[in-house]
CSV table of C-alpha atoms in Angstrom, one decimal:
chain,number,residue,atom,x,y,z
A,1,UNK,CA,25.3,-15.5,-0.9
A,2,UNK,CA,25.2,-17.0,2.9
A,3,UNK,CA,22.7,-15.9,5.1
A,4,UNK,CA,25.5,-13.8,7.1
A,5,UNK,CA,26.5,-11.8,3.8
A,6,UNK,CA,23.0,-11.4,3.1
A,7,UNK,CA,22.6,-9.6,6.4
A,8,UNK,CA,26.0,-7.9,5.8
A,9,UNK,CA,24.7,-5.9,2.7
A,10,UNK,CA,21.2,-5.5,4.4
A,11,UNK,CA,23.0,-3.4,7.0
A,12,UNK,CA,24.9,-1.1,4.3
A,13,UNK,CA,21.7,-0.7,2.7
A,14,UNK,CA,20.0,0.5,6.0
A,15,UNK,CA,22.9,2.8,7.4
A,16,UNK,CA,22.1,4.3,3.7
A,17,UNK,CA,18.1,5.1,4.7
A,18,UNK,CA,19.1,6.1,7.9
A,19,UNK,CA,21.4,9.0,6.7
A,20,UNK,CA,18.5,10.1,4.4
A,21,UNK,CA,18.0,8.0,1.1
A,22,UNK,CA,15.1,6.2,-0.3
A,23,UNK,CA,15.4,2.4,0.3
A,24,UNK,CA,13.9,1.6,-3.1
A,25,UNK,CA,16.7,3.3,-4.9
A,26,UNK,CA,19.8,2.1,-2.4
A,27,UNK,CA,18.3,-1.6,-2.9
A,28,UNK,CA,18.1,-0.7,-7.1
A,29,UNK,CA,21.8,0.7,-6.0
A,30,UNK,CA,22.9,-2.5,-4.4
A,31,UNK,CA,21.9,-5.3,-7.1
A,32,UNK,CA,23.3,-3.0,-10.2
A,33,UNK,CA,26.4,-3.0,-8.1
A,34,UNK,CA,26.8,-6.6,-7.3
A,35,UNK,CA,26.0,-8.5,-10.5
A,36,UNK,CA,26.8,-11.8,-8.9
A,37,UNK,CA,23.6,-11.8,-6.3
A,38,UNK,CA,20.7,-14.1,-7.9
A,39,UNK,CA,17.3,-13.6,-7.8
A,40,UNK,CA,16.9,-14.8,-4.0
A,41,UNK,CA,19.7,-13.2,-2.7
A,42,UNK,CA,18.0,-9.9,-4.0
A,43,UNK,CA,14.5,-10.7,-2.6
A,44,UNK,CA,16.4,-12.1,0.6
A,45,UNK,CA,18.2,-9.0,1.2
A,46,UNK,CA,15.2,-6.3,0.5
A,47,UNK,CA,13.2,-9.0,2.6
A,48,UNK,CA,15.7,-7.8,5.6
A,49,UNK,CA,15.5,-4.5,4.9
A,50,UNK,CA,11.7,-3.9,5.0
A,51,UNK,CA,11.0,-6.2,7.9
A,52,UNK,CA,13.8,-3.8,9.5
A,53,UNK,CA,12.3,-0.9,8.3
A,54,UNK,CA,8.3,-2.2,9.7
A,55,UNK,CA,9.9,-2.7,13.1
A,56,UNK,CA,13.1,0.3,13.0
A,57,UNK,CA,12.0,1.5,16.9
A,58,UNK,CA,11.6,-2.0,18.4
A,59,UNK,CA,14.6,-3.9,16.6
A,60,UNK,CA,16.7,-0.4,17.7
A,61,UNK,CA,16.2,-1.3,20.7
A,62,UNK,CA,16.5,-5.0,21.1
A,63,UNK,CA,20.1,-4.2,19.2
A,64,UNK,CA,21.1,-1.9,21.3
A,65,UNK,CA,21.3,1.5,18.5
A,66,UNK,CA,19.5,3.0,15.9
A,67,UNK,CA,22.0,2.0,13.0
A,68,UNK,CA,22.3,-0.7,10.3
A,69,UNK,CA,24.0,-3.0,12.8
A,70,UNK,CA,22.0,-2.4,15.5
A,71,UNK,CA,18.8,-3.3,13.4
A,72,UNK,CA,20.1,-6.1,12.1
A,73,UNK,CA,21.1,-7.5,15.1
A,74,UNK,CA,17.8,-6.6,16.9
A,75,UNK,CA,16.3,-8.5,14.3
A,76,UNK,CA,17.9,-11.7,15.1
A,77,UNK,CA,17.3,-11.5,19.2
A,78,UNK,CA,13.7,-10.3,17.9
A,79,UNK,CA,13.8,-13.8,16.1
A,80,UNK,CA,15.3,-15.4,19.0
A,81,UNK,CA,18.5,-16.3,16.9
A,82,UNK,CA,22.2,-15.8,18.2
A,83,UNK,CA,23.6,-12.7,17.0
A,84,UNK,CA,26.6,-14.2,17.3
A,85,UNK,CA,26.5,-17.2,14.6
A,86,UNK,CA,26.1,-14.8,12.2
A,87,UNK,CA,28.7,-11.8,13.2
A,88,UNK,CA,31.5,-13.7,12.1
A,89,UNK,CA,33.7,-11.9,10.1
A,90,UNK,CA,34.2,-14.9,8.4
A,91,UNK,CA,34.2,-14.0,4.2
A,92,UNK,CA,31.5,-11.6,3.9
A,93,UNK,CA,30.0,-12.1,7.1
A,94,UNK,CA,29.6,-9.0,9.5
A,95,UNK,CA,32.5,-8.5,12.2
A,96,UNK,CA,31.9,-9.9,15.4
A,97,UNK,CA,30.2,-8.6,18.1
A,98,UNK,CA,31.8,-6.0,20.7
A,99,UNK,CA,31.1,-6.9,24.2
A,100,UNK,CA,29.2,-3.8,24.4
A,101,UNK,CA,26.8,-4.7,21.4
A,102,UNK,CA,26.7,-8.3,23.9
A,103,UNK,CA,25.5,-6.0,26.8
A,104,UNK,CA,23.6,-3.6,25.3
A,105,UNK,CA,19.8,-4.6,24.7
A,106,UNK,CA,16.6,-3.9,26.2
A,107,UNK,CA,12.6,-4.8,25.9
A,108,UNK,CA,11.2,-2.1,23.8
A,109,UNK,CA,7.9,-1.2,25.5
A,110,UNK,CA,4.9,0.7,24.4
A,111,UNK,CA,4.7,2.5,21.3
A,112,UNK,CA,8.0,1.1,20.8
A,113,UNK,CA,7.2,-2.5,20.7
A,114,UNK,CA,4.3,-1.2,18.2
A,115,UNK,CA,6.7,0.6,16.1
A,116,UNK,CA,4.1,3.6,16.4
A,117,UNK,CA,5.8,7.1,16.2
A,118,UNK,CA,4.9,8.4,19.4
A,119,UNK,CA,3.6,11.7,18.2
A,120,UNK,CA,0.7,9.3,16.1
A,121,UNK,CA,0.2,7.3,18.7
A,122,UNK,CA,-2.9,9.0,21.0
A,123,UNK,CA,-4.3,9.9,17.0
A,124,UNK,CA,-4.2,6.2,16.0
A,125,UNK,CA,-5.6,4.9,19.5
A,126,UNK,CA,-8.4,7.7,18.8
A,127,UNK,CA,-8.9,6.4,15.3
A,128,UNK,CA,-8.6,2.9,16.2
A,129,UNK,CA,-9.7,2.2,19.8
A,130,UNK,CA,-10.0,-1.0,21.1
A,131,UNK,CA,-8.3,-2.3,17.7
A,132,UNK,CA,-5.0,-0.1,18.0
A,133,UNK,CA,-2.8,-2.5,19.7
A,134,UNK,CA,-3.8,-5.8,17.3
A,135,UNK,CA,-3.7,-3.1,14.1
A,136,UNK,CA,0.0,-1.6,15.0
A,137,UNK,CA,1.0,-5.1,15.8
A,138,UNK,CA,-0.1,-6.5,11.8
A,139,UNK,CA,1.5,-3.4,10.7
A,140,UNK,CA,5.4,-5.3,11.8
A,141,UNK,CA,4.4,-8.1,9.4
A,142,UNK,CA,4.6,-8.6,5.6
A,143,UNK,CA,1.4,-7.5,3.5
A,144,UNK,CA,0.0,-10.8,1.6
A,145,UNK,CA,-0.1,-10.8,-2.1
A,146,UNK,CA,-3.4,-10.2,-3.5
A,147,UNK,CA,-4.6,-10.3,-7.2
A,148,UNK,CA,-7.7,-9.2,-9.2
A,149,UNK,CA,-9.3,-11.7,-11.0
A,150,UNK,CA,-11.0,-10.0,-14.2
A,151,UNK,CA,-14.0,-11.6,-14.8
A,152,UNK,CA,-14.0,-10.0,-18.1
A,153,UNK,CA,-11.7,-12.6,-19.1
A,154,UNK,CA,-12.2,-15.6,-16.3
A,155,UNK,CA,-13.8,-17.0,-13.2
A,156,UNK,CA,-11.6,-17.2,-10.0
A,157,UNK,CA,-11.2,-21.0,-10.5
A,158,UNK,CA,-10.4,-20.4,-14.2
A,159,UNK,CA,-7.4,-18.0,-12.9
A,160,UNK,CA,-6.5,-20.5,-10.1
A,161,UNK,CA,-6.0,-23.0,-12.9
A,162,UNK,CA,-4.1,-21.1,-14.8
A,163,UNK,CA,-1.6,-19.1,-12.2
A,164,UNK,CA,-1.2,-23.1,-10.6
A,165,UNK,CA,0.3,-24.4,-13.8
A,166,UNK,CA,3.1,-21.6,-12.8
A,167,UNK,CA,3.1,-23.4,-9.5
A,168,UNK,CA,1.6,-20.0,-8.0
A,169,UNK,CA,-1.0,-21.3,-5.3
A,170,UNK,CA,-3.8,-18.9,-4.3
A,171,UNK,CA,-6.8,-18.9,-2.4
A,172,UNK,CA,-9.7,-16.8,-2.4
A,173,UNK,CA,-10.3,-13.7,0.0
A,174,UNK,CA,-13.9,-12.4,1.3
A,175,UNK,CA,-12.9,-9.4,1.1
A,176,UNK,CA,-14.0,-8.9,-2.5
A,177,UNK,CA,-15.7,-11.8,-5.0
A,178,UNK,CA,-12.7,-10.7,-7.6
A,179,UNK,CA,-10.1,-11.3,-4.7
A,180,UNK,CA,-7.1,-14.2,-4.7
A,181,UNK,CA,-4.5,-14.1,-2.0
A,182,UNK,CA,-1.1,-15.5,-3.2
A,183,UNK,CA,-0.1,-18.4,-1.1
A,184,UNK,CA,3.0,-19.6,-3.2
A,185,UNK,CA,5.1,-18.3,-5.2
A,186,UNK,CA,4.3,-14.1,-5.3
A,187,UNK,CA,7.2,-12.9,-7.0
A,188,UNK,CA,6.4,-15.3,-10.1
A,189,UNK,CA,2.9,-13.6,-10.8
A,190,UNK,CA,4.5,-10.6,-13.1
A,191,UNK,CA,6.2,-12.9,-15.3
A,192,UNK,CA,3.0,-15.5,-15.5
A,193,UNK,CA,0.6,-15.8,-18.4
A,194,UNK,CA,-1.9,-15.1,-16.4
A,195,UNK,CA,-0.9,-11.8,-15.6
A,196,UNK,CA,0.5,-10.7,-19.1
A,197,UNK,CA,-2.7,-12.1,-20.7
A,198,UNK,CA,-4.9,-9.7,-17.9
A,199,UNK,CA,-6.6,-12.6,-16.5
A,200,UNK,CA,-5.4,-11.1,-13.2
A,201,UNK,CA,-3.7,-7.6,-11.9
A,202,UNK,CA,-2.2,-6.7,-8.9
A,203,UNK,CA,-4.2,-5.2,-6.3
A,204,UNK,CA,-5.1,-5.4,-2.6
A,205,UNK,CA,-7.9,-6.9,-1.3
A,206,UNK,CA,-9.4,-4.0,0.2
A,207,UNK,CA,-8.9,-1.9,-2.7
A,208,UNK,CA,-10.9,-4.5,-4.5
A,209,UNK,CA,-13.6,-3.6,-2.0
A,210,UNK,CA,-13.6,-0.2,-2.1
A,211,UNK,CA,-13.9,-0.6,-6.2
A,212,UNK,CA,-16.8,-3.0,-5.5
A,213,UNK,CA,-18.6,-0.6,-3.3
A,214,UNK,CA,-18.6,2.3,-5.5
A,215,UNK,CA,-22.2,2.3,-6.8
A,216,UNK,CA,-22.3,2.2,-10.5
A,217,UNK,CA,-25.1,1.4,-13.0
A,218,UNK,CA,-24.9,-0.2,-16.6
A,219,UNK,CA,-24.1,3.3,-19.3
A,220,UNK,CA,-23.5,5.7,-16.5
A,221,UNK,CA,-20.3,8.2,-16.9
A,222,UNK,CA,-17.7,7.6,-14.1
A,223,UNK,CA,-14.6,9.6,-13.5
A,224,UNK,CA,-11.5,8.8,-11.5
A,225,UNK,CA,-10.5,11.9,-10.4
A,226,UNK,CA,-7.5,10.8,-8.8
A,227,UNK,CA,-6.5,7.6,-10.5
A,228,UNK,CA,-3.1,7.4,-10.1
A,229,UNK,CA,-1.6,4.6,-11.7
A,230,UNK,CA,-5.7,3.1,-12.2
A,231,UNK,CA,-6.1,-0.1,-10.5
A,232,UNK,CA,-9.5,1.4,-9.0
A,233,UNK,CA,-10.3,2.5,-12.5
A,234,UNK,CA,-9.8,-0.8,-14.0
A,235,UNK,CA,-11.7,-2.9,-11.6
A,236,UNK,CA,-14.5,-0.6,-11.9
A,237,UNK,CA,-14.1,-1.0,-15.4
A,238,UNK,CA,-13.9,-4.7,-15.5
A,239,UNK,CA,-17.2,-4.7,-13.2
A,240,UNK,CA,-19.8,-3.1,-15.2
A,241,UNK,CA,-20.7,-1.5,-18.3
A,242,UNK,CA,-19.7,1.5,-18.5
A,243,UNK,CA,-18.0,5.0,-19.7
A,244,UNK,CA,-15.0,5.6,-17.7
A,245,UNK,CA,-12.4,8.4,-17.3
A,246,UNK,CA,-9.3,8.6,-15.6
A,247,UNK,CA,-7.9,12.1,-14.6
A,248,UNK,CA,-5.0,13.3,-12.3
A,249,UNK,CA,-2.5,16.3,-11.5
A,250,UNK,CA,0.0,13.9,-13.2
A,251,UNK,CA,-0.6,12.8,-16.5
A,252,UNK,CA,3.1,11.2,-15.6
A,253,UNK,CA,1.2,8.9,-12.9
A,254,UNK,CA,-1.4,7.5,-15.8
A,255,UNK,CA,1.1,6.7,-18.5
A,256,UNK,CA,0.8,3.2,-17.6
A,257,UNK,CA,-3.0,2.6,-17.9
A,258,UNK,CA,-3.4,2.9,-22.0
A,259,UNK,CA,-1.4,-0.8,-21.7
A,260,UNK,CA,-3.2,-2.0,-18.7
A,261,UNK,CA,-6.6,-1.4,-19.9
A,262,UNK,CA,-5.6,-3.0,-23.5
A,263,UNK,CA,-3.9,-5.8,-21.3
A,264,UNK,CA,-7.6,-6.3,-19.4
A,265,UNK,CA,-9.5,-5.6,-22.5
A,266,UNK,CA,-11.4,-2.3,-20.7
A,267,UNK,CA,-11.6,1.1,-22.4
A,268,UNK,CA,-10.5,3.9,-20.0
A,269,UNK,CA,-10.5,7.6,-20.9
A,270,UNK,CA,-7.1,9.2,-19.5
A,271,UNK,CA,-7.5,12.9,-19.5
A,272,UNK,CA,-5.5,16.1,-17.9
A,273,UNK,CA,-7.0,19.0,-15.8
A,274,UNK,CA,-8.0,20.7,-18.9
A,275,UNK,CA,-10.0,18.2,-20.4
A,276,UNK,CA,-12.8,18.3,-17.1
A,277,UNK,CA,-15.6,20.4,-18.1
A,278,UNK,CA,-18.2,21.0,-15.2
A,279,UNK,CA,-21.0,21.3,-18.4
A,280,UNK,CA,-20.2,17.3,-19.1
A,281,UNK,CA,-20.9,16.3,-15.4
A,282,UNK,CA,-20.7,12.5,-14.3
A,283,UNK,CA,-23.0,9.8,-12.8
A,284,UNK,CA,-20.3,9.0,-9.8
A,285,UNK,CA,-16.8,10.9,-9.2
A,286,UNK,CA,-14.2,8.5,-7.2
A,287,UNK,CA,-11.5,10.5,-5.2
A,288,UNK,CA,-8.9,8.2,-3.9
A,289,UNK,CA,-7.5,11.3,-2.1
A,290,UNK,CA,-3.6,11.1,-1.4
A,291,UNK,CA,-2.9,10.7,2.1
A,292,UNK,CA,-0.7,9.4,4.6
A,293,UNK,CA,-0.7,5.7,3.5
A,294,UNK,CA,-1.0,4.5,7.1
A,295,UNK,CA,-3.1,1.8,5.6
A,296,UNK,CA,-0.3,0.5,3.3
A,297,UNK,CA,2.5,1.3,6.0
A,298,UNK,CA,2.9,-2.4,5.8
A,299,UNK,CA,3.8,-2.5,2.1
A,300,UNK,CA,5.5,1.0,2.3
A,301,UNK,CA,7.1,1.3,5.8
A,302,UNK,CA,9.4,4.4,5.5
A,303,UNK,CA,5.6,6.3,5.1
A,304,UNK,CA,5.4,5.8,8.7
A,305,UNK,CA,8.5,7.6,9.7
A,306,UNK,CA,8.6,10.0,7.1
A,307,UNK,CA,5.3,11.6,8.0
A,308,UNK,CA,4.8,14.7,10.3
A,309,UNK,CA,2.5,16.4,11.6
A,310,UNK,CA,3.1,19.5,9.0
A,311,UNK,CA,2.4,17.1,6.2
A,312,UNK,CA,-0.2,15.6,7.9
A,313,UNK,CA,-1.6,19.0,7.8
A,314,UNK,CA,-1.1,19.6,4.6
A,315,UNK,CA,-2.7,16.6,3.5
A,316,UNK,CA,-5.5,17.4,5.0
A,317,UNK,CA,-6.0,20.6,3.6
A,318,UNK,CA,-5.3,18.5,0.2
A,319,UNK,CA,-8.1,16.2,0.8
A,320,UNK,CA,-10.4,19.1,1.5
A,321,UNK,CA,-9.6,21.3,-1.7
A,322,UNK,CA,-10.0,17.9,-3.6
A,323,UNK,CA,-13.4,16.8,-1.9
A,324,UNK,CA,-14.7,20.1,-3.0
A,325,UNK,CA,-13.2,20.7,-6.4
A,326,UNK,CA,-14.6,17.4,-7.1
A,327,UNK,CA,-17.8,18.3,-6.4
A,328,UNK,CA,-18.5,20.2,-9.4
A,329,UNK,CA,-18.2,17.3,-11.5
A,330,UNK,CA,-20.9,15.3,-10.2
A,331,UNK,CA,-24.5,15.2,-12.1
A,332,UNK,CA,-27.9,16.9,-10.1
A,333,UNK,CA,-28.5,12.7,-9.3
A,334,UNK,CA,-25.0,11.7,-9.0
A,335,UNK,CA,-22.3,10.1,-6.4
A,336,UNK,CA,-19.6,11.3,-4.9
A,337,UNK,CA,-16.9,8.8,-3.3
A,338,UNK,CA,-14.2,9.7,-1.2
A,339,UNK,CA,-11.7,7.2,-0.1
A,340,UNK,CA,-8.0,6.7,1.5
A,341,UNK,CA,-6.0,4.3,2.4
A,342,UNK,CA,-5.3,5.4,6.0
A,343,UNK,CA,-6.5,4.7,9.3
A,344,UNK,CA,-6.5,8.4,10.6
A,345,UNK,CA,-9.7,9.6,11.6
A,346,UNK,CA,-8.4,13.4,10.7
A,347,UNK,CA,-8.4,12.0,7.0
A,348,UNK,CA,-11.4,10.4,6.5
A,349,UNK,CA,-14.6,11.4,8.8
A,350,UNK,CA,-12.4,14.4,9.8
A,351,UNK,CA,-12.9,15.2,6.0
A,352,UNK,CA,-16.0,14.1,5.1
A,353,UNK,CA,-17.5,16.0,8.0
A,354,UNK,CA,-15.7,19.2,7.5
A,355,UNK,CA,-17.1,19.3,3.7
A,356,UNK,CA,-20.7,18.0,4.8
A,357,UNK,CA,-20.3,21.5,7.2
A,358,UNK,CA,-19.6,23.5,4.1
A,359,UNK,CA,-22.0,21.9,1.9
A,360,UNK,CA,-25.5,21.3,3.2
A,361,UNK,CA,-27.0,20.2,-0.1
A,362,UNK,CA,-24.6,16.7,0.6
A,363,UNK,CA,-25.5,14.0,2.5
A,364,UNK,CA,-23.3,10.8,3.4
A,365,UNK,CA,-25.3,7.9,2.3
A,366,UNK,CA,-22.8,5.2,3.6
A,367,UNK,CA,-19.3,4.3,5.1
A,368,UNK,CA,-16.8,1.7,5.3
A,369,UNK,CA,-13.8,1.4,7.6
A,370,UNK,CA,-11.1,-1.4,6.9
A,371,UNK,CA,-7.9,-2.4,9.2
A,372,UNK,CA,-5.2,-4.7,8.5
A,373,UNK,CA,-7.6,-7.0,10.7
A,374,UNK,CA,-10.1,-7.6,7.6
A,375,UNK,CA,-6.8,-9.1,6.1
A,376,UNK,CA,-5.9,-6.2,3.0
A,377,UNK,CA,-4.8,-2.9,3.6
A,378,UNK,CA,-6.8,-0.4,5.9
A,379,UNK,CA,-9.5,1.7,3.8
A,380,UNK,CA,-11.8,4.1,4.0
A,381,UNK,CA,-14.9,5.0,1.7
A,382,UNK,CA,-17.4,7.4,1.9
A,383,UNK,CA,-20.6,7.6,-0.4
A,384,UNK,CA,-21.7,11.3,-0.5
A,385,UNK,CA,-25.2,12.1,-2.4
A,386,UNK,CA,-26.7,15.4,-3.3
């Protein structure tokens, strides 16, 4: 495909969101439908999409309308490209541009430029302060590529080694001692040996911290009581010693950490609701509440536009019914950790404080607060003792 027909199906593909459908599944759509587009045209086009999707307010209104077109051709003048060398209509090029589409453009300014919604804006700037403006700006660019080394299995330099004989270059990260950002070659790590052999997983850098700062000693009993899919369960497990358990509303969402663990060589306990019993409590409790993502907005950037302030709400009430369900579970000496990956204050100290209000026998013992400006994902972890 030539860059111009590349950009021709990344505008059908974003007229599709913006009438209401999940980019994931139009982009799934898309490649089933045109067999002949390689493996780069695919990660070229979804490329296009997403960094249209991280910057939908400002590339609107550098092209001039809210519309597959419109984005795509912001996107260009965003880049400082012609428009024009690429609206060809020439094979499967886009059709020229209208002298209207020449004429219409402006500097977006404000939230805008920060692609904030500007009903989160005075929140974020209250979360964020001085760091709002540098924070929204990261939040237009591409995530990095981070893996989890398992030291289970290797040292960093031992998984360097072997992910570099796939020519995928990496570099370590400060974020976490387990940490590798990908600086070549991303997209090959699934298909390496060193990720089919668990020498290394998938997984942000600042979710490797927040793993890392959970304290947990050699033999204690540790439940994930929102594990999701279980990365934070599996580098906990691959940390220490242990007896770990892995529990959510949706068994569906764990079905894939049996093969993980095996692949990592960790034992995990996956359990349903039923299985808790608050007469077998645990040595620390882990709730990686859902939440708004705003963290990850950079990695999932229809979060940011889908979100309102009635789900906001209701995630909030969420984290609160979790925070304090959870609480049973914990042991007379034991932890509880509460954690998100948003930036909203209303979700994390908002939280925390509203349960230390209910529950006087809890104290917070420690914090942490991570931004895009660390380099991973923005994170929050709370260590509540009893």
């Amino acid at each position: 495909m030539t860059p111009a027909a590349r950009i021709a199906s990344a505008i059908e593909i974003l007229d599709g969101y913006l009438s209401g459908q999940p980019a994931e599944k139009l982009l799934t759509t898309w490649a089933r439908q045109n067999r002949y587009a390689g493996s780069k045209d695919r990660a070229a086009v979804r490329d296009l999409v997403f960094e249209a999707l991280r910057n939908l307010r400002s590339f609107a209104a550098l092209g001039g309308a809210m519309t597959g077109r419109g984005l795509a051709i912001g996107a260009l003048r965003a880049q400082e490209q012609n428009p024009d060398a690429f609206f060809s209509g020439e094979g499967y090029a886009p059709t020229p541009l209208t002298e209207e589409e020449r004429a219409k453009t402006r500097t977006p300014e404000g939230a805008e430029a920060l692609d904030c919604p500007d009903w989160l804006e005075s929140q974020f700037r209250e979360s964020l302060g001085a760091d709002f403006e540098a924070v929204m700006t990261l939040l237009k660019s591409r995530a990095p590529v981070f893996l989890r080394v398992n030291l289970r299995l290797a040292t960093l330099q031992e998984a360097q080694d072997a992910l570099a004989k796939e020519d995928i270059e990496t570099k370590p990260h400060p974020l976490s001692s387990t940490a590798l950002e990908v600086t070549r070659n991303p997209r090959r790590v699934q298909n390496s040996e060193a990720y089919k052999n668990g020498l290394v997983e998938l997984q942000d850098a600042a979710s490797q911290f927040v793993a890392d700062q959970v304290p947990i000693s050699e033999g204690s009993r540790v439940l994930d009581y929102c594990a999701g899919g279980g990365g934070k369960t599996l580098a906990m497990a691959a940390r220490v010693d242990a007896y770990f358990t892995a529990h959510d509303v949706s068994m569906a969402r764990m079905k894939d950490i049996p093969a993980r663990a095996d692949r990592s060589k960790v034992e995990i306990e996956v359990i349903e609701t039923s299985e808790l019993k608050h007469d077998q409590p645990y040595d620390v409790v882990l709730c990686d509440a859902p939440c708004s993502g705003s963290g990850s907005w950079r990695r999932a950037p229809e979060g940011k536009w889908a979100l309102t302030q009635g789900k906001l709400d209701e995630l909030n009430a969420i984290q609160s019914s979790i925070l304090n369900d959870s609480k049973e579970y914990v042991g007379e000496s034991g932890v509880l950790a509460y954690a998100t990956c948003s930036m909203l204050s209303c979700e994390n100290r908002g939280v925390v404080e509203a349960f230390l209000a209910q529950n006087e026998a809890w104290s917070l013992k420690e914090e942490h607060v991570l931004t895009p400006l660390q380099g991973g994902d923005g994170f929050y972890l709370a260590i509540l003792t009893h």
